[in-house]
Short mmCIF file of C-alpha atoms in Angstrom, two decimals:
data_model
loop_
_atom_site.label_atom_id
_atom_site.label_comp_id
_atom_site.label_asym_id
_atom_site.label_seq_id
_atom_site.Cartn_x
_atom_site.Cartn_y
_atom_site.Cartn_z
CA MET R 7 -26.49 19.36 -3.46
CA PRO R 8 -22.88 18.49 -4.41
CA ARG R 9 -20.79 20.93 -6.39
CA ARG R 10 -20.46 19.93 -10.06
CA ILE R 11 -16.99 19.71 -11.60
CA ALA R 12 -15.39 18.86 -14.95
CA ILE R 13 -11.81 17.53 -14.97
CA ILE R 14 -10.34 18.22 -18.40
CA ASP R 15 -7.12 16.30 -19.10
CA ILE R 16 -4.99 18.12 -21.71
CA VAL R 17 -2.40 15.39 -21.95
CA GLY R 18 1.11 16.55 -22.83
CA LEU R 19 0.53 20.13 -21.69
CA SER R 20 3.36 21.50 -19.54
CA PRO R 21 3.86 24.98 -18.02
CA ALA R 22 6.38 25.82 -20.75
CA LEU R 23 3.69 25.42 -23.41
CA ILE R 24 1.17 27.76 -21.77
CA GLY R 25 1.53 31.16 -23.37
CA PRO R 26 0.68 33.13 -26.52
CA HIS R 27 -0.40 30.02 -28.45
CA THR R 28 -2.83 28.98 -25.70
CA PRO R 29 -4.64 32.25 -24.84
CA THR R 30 -7.69 30.53 -23.32
CA ILE R 31 -5.69 28.20 -21.11
CA ALA R 32 -3.33 31.01 -20.08
CA SER R 33 -6.23 33.33 -19.22
CA PHE R 34 -7.97 30.58 -17.25
CA ALA R 35 -4.76 29.94 -15.29
CA ARG R 36 -4.37 33.64 -14.44
CA GLU R 37 -7.97 33.89 -13.27
CA ARG R 38 -7.60 30.79 -11.08
CA GLY R 39 -4.37 31.84 -9.38
CA GLY R 40 -1.73 30.43 -11.70
CA VAL R 41 -0.37 27.05 -12.69
CA ARG R 42 0.37 24.47 -10.04
CA THR R 43 2.64 21.53 -10.71
CA MET R 44 2.35 18.02 -9.32
CA ARG R 45 5.17 15.55 -8.90
CA PRO R 46 4.15 12.82 -11.34
CA THR R 47 4.08 9.14 -10.58
CA LEU R 48 6.80 6.86 -11.86
CA PRO R 49 6.22 5.93 -14.56
CA ALA R 50 4.61 9.13 -15.83
CA VAL R 51 2.51 7.36 -18.45
CA THR R 52 -1.17 7.67 -19.22
CA THR R 53 -2.72 4.79 -17.31
CA SER R 54 -0.51 5.11 -14.23
CA VAL R 55 -1.02 8.86 -13.88
CA GLN R 56 -4.75 8.76 -14.55
CA ALA R 57 -5.22 5.99 -12.01
CA SER R 58 -3.22 8.01 -9.47
CA MET R 59 -5.27 11.15 -10.12
CA LEU R 60 -8.55 9.29 -9.69
CA THR R 61 -7.57 7.28 -6.60
CA GLY R 62 -5.18 9.61 -4.77
CA VAL R 63 -2.61 6.83 -4.31
CA GLY R 64 0.43 5.67 -6.27
CA PRO R 65 1.02 2.67 -8.54
CA ASP R 66 2.31 0.63 -5.59
CA GLU R 67 -1.22 0.78 -4.16
CA HIS R 68 -3.56 0.99 -7.17
CA GLY R 69 -1.54 -1.57 -9.17
CA ILE R 70 -1.32 0.24 -12.52
CA VAL R 71 2.45 0.09 -12.96
CA GLY R 72 2.44 1.06 -16.64
CA ASN R 73 0.38 1.07 -19.81
CA GLY R 74 1.01 -2.67 -19.95
CA TRP R 75 2.77 -5.59 -18.32
CA MET R 76 3.27 -9.30 -18.78
CA ASP R 77 0.34 -11.33 -17.51
CA PRO R 78 1.81 -13.91 -15.12
CA GLY R 79 -0.78 -16.53 -16.03
CA SER R 80 -0.77 -16.42 -19.84
CA ARG R 81 2.79 -15.05 -20.06
CA GLU R 82 1.58 -12.67 -22.74
CA VAL R 83 2.27 -8.94 -22.82
CA ALA R 84 -1.02 -7.16 -22.07
CA LEU R 85 -1.01 -3.55 -23.27
CA TRP R 86 -3.79 -0.96 -22.99
CA LYS R 87 -6.30 -3.22 -21.31
CA GLN R 88 -9.46 -1.30 -20.51
CA SER R 89 -11.23 -2.93 -17.56
CA ASP R 90 -11.67 -0.76 -14.47
CA GLY R 91 -11.33 -3.96 -12.46
CA LEU R 92 -7.55 -3.71 -12.90
CA VAL R 93 -7.45 -0.63 -10.63
CA GLU R 94 -7.05 -1.84 -7.05
CA ALA R 95 -8.05 1.33 -5.19
CA GLU R 96 -11.24 3.31 -4.68
CA ARG R 97 -12.01 5.84 -7.39
CA LEU R 98 -12.96 9.49 -6.93
CA TRP R 99 -16.64 9.03 -7.76
CA ASP R 100 -17.03 6.05 -5.44
CA THR R 101 -15.44 8.02 -2.59
CA ALA R 102 -17.81 10.91 -3.32
CA ARG R 103 -20.84 8.58 -3.39
CA ARG R 104 -20.04 7.31 0.09
CA ARG R 105 -20.49 10.89 1.26
CA ASP R 106 -23.47 11.71 -0.97
CA ASP R 107 -25.28 8.97 -2.87
CA SER R 108 -26.67 11.51 -5.37
CA VAL R 109 -23.22 11.91 -6.99
CA THR R 110 -23.00 10.79 -10.63
CA CYS R 111 -20.02 10.56 -12.96
CA ALA R 112 -19.54 10.68 -16.74
CA ASN R 113 -16.23 9.40 -18.11
CA ILE R 114 -15.44 10.67 -21.60
CA CYS R 115 -12.35 8.75 -22.74
CA TRP R 116 -10.29 8.60 -19.55
CA TRP R 117 -8.74 5.14 -19.27
CA TYR R 118 -10.03 2.04 -17.49
CA ALA R 119 -13.58 2.92 -18.43
CA MET R 120 -14.93 -0.56 -19.17
CA HIS R 121 -16.90 -2.43 -16.48
CA THR R 122 -16.83 0.70 -14.36
CA SER R 123 -19.17 2.09 -11.74
CA CYS R 124 -19.41 5.39 -13.64
CA ASP R 125 -22.94 6.29 -14.68
CA VAL R 126 -22.02 7.31 -18.23
CA VAL R 127 -19.03 6.10 -20.26
CA VAL R 128 -17.59 6.82 -23.69
CA THR R 129 -14.35 4.99 -24.48
CA PRO R 130 -12.49 3.97 -27.66
CA ARG R 131 -13.23 0.37 -28.54
CA PRO R 132 -12.70 -0.96 -32.10
CA ILE R 133 -14.80 -3.65 -33.71
CA TYR R 134 -12.56 -6.66 -34.34
CA LYS R 135 -13.78 -8.69 -37.32
CA ALA R 136 -13.15 -12.41 -37.82
CA ASP R 137 -11.02 -11.69 -40.90
CA GLY R 138 -8.60 -9.54 -38.87
CA ARG R 139 -9.99 -6.11 -39.73
CA LYS R 140 -10.20 -3.45 -37.03
CA LEU R 141 -13.03 -0.97 -37.53
CA PRO R 142 -13.33 2.40 -35.76
CA ASP R 143 -15.90 2.44 -32.99
CA CYS R 144 -16.45 3.28 -29.34
CA LEU R 145 -18.06 1.55 -26.38
CA THR R 146 -20.59 3.42 -24.27
CA GLN R 147 -22.66 3.05 -21.17
CA PRO R 148 -25.60 3.08 -21.64
CA ALA R 149 -25.24 1.11 -24.86
CA ASP R 150 -27.60 3.26 -26.94
CA LEU R 151 -25.44 6.36 -26.28
CA ARG R 152 -23.01 5.06 -28.90
CA ASP R 153 -25.72 5.16 -31.58
CA ARG R 154 -26.85 8.64 -30.55
CA LEU R 155 -23.28 9.97 -30.61
CA THR R 156 -22.61 8.32 -33.96
CA ARG R 157 -25.71 9.88 -35.48
CA ALA R 158 -24.81 13.31 -34.13
CA LEU R 159 -21.01 13.31 -34.55
CA GLY R 160 -20.17 10.47 -36.90
CA PRO R 161 -18.26 7.30 -35.91
CA PHE R 162 -15.55 7.65 -33.30
CA PRO R 163 -12.42 8.60 -35.34
CA LEU R 164 -10.20 5.82 -33.97
CA PHE R 165 -7.42 6.18 -36.54
CA ARG R 166 -7.22 9.92 -35.85
CA PHE R 167 -6.94 9.12 -32.12
CA TRP R 168 -4.04 6.63 -32.21
CA GLY R 169 -1.18 6.23 -34.66
CA PRO R 170 0.47 8.24 -37.42
CA ALA R 171 -2.75 9.92 -38.63
CA ALA R 172 -3.69 11.25 -35.16
CA ASP R 173 -4.77 14.89 -35.27
CA ILE R 174 -7.29 17.35 -33.81
CA THR R 175 -10.23 15.36 -35.26
CA SER R 176 -10.43 12.94 -32.33
CA THR R 177 -10.04 15.68 -29.71
CA ARG R 178 -12.83 17.67 -31.35
CA TRP R 179 -15.08 14.58 -31.40
CA ILE R 180 -14.41 13.94 -27.69
CA ALA R 181 -15.12 17.57 -26.80
CA ASP R 182 -18.40 17.44 -28.74
CA ALA R 183 -19.32 14.17 -27.01
CA ALA R 184 -18.55 15.65 -23.59
CA ILE R 185 -20.77 18.64 -24.27
CA LYS R 186 -23.61 16.45 -25.51
CA VAL R 187 -23.35 14.05 -22.55
CA GLU R 188 -23.21 16.84 -19.98
CA ARG R 189 -26.18 18.61 -21.53
CA GLU R 190 -28.27 15.42 -21.51
CA THR R 191 -27.27 13.93 -18.14
CA SER R 192 -25.89 16.78 -15.94
CA PRO R 193 -23.40 14.57 -14.05
CA THR R 194 -21.79 15.72 -10.83
CA ILE R 195 -18.33 14.78 -12.14
CA THR R 196 -17.38 14.90 -15.82
CA LEU R 197 -14.02 13.51 -16.94
CA VAL R 198 -12.80 14.65 -20.38
CA TYR R 199 -9.62 13.41 -22.07
CA LEU R 200 -8.09 15.56 -24.84
CA PRO R 201 -5.29 13.59 -26.58
CA HIS R 202 -4.21 16.02 -29.31
CA LEU R 203 -0.89 17.28 -27.95
CA ASP R 204 0.34 13.86 -26.90
CA TYR R 205 0.82 12.47 -30.39
CA GLY R 206 1.99 15.75 -31.87
CA LEU R 207 4.70 16.16 -29.25
CA GLN R 208 5.77 12.52 -29.49
CA LYS R 209 5.82 12.45 -33.30
CA LEU R 210 7.48 15.83 -33.86
CA GLY R 211 9.17 16.80 -30.61
CA PRO R 212 8.33 19.83 -28.44
CA ASP R 213 10.54 22.22 -30.45
CA HIS R 214 9.03 21.44 -33.86
CA PRO R 215 7.66 24.49 -35.74
CA ASP R 216 4.21 22.86 -36.06
CA ILE R 217 3.69 22.66 -32.29
CA PRO R 218 2.40 26.27 -31.93
CA HIS R 219 -0.35 25.41 -34.45
CA GLN R 220 -1.25 22.29 -32.50
CA LEU R 221 -1.35 24.31 -29.28
CA ARG R 222 -3.80 26.74 -30.87
CA GLU R 223 -5.95 23.84 -32.04
CA VAL R 224 -6.25 22.28 -28.59
CA ASP R 225 -6.73 25.69 -26.98
CA HIS R 226 -9.77 26.21 -29.22
CA GLU R 227 -11.34 22.95 -28.02
CA VAL R 228 -10.62 23.86 -24.40
CA SER R 229 -12.30 27.24 -25.04
CA ARG R 230 -15.46 25.52 -26.24
CA LEU R 231 -15.50 23.22 -23.22
CA LEU R 232 -14.93 26.05 -20.73
CA GLU R 233 -17.69 28.12 -22.29
CA HIS R 234 -20.09 25.20 -22.06
CA PHE R 235 -19.25 24.10 -18.52
CA LEU R 236 -19.09 27.58 -17.01
CA GLY R 237 -22.40 28.42 -18.68
CA ARG R 238 -23.93 25.36 -17.02
CA GLY R 239 -22.63 26.11 -13.54
CA VAL R 240 -19.93 23.42 -13.70
CA GLU R 241 -16.48 24.21 -12.23
CA PRO R 242 -13.74 23.23 -14.72
CA ILE R 243 -10.37 21.88 -13.59
CA LEU R 244 -7.59 21.69 -16.21
CA VAL R 245 -4.95 19.01 -15.64
CA SER R 246 -2.18 17.27 -17.56
CA GLU R 247 -0.55 13.90 -16.99
CA TYR R 248 3.03 14.67 -17.97
CA GLY R 249 5.19 16.86 -20.19
CA ILE R 250 7.31 15.73 -23.12
CA VAL R 251 10.89 16.94 -23.50
CA PRO R 252 13.57 16.44 -26.20
CA VAL R 253 15.63 13.26 -25.95
CA THR R 254 18.97 12.35 -27.49
CA ASP R 255 19.08 8.58 -27.05
CA ALA R 256 17.15 5.52 -25.93
CA VAL R 257 17.80 2.31 -24.02
CA ALA R 258 16.96 -1.09 -25.54
CA PRO R 259 16.85 -3.54 -22.61
CA ASN R 260 15.84 -6.55 -24.71
CA ARG R 261 18.96 -6.11 -26.83
CA VAL R 262 20.95 -6.37 -23.60
CA LEU R 263 19.07 -9.56 -22.75
CA ARG R 264 19.73 -10.91 -26.24
CA GLU R 265 23.45 -10.31 -25.76
CA LEU R 266 23.16 -12.44 -22.61
CA ASP R 267 21.48 -15.18 -24.70
CA LEU R 268 18.29 -14.90 -22.66
CA LEU R 269 15.92 -13.76 -25.43
CA TYR R 270 13.99 -16.52 -27.20
CA TRP R 271 13.09 -15.82 -30.80
CA ARG R 272 12.31 -17.62 -34.02
CA GLU R 273 12.25 -16.64 -37.66
CA GLU R 274 8.86 -16.18 -39.32
CA GLN R 275 8.79 -15.36 -43.05
CA GLY R 276 12.25 -13.85 -42.87
CA ARG R 277 11.65 -11.80 -39.72
CA GLU R 278 12.65 -12.42 -36.13
CA MET R 279 9.73 -12.85 -33.74
CA VAL R 280 10.28 -12.84 -29.98
CA ASP R 281 8.23 -15.19 -27.79
CA PRO R 282 8.19 -13.30 -24.45
CA GLY R 283 6.78 -16.15 -22.39
CA THR R 284 9.56 -18.54 -23.40
CA CYS R 285 12.41 -16.07 -22.85
CA GLY R 286 14.82 -16.58 -20.00
CA ALA R 287 14.18 -12.86 -19.37
CA PHE R 288 12.03 -10.30 -21.18
CA ALA R 289 11.61 -6.56 -20.65
CA VAL R 290 8.27 -4.81 -21.16
CA ALA R 291 9.61 -1.34 -21.96
CA ASP R 292 7.24 1.61 -21.54
CA HIS R 293 8.78 5.08 -21.76
CA GLN R 294 10.53 5.65 -18.42
CA VAL R 295 10.43 2.13 -17.01
CA ALA R 296 11.02 -1.43 -18.18
CA HIS R 297 9.53 -4.28 -16.17
CA VAL R 298 11.74 -7.35 -16.57
CA ARG R 299 10.16 -10.77 -16.15
CA LEU R 300 12.60 -13.54 -15.30
CA GLY R 301 11.98 -17.08 -16.47
CA ARG R 302 13.71 -20.09 -14.93
CA GLU R 303 17.08 -19.35 -16.54
CA GLY R 304 16.76 -15.66 -15.75
CA LEU R 305 16.09 -16.36 -12.10
CA ALA R 306 19.25 -18.45 -11.93
CA ARG R 307 21.23 -15.57 -13.48
CA ARG R 308 19.50 -12.66 -11.74
CA ASP R 309 22.65 -11.12 -10.26
CA GLU R 310 24.34 -11.19 -13.68
CA ILE R 311 21.33 -9.50 -15.32
CA VAL R 312 21.16 -6.83 -12.62
CA ALA R 313 24.88 -6.10 -12.98
CA ARG R 314 24.66 -5.84 -16.78
CA PHE R 315 21.70 -3.46 -16.64
CA ALA R 316 23.43 -1.39 -13.93
CA GLU R 317 26.39 -0.78 -16.22
CA THR R 318 24.27 -0.03 -19.32
CA PRO R 319 24.46 3.67 -20.30
CA GLY R 320 21.15 5.48 -19.87
CA ILE R 321 19.71 3.23 -17.15
CA ALA R 322 19.34 5.30 -13.98
CA GLU R 323 18.36 2.60 -11.51
CA VAL R 324 17.84 -1.15 -11.32
CA LEU R 325 15.37 -2.32 -8.67
CA HIS R 326 14.59 -5.91 -7.79
CA GLY R 327 13.07 -7.80 -4.90
CA ASP R 328 11.94 -5.66 -1.98
CA ALA R 329 13.71 -2.59 -3.43
CA ARG R 330 10.85 -2.22 -5.91
#
């Protein structure tokens, strides 16, 4: 019988944050031989890192080069797409099943969870109404799991998961859902995503006086999960995708492209709206990396664009062609 594990992703947690405000996590680390660090993928963003963790290969092989990119067919920027079909490498649970077909997997809010070969799935998925409203909800596999979770825990707190109102509410809901799913289905592999620190650290910065409180909040949820999994004979593994550090400046690549008269925009109700697909060049900027798509004019001026980016303060490296 395969060993049962639970991979708990405490996104945003770094070694510097493990200490007096995270007594459960710190104690778990001591008992398991300390904290080990991994060299993150580039870019170190949610979808790229999660795909790398679950496939064992980098973005150059699994294809998830960021949280979004420009679709070459529609020429639209596609951000936070959810289909597992976008990942072009074998996933952990599929590898395990080739060795033992009894292996099952429950994915509780890790990314690329739609259309997946996981046995159980819970993933954020709003209801989009015809009048433009977006209502909080989640998508599950099997479908009736969503109704059972909603009855037990309330609707998935989407607006406490993303955006300015994000707080511990969504992390607590996910932890409760993970416990309920594991108790009902006993999967071999359970994936649990805890988002709380990510938004706090991004909104406030890692040195903000409220961060110790947020660390204690997430530590409490981790404590509940560890108690549950250990009591059920499941081996927990605590991971994080990346750490967040203070910054002093930012780079705006599309402003550079506008200065080169390569950005196409029009005015709508007094505001400038960029049409990425019509631009001579457009940058999809995502934390550490910007992917620049060149239109016909941009291709003709590629060397000029590369030179301008290379001399822009804050840009570490410009890769094009085979160098990518």
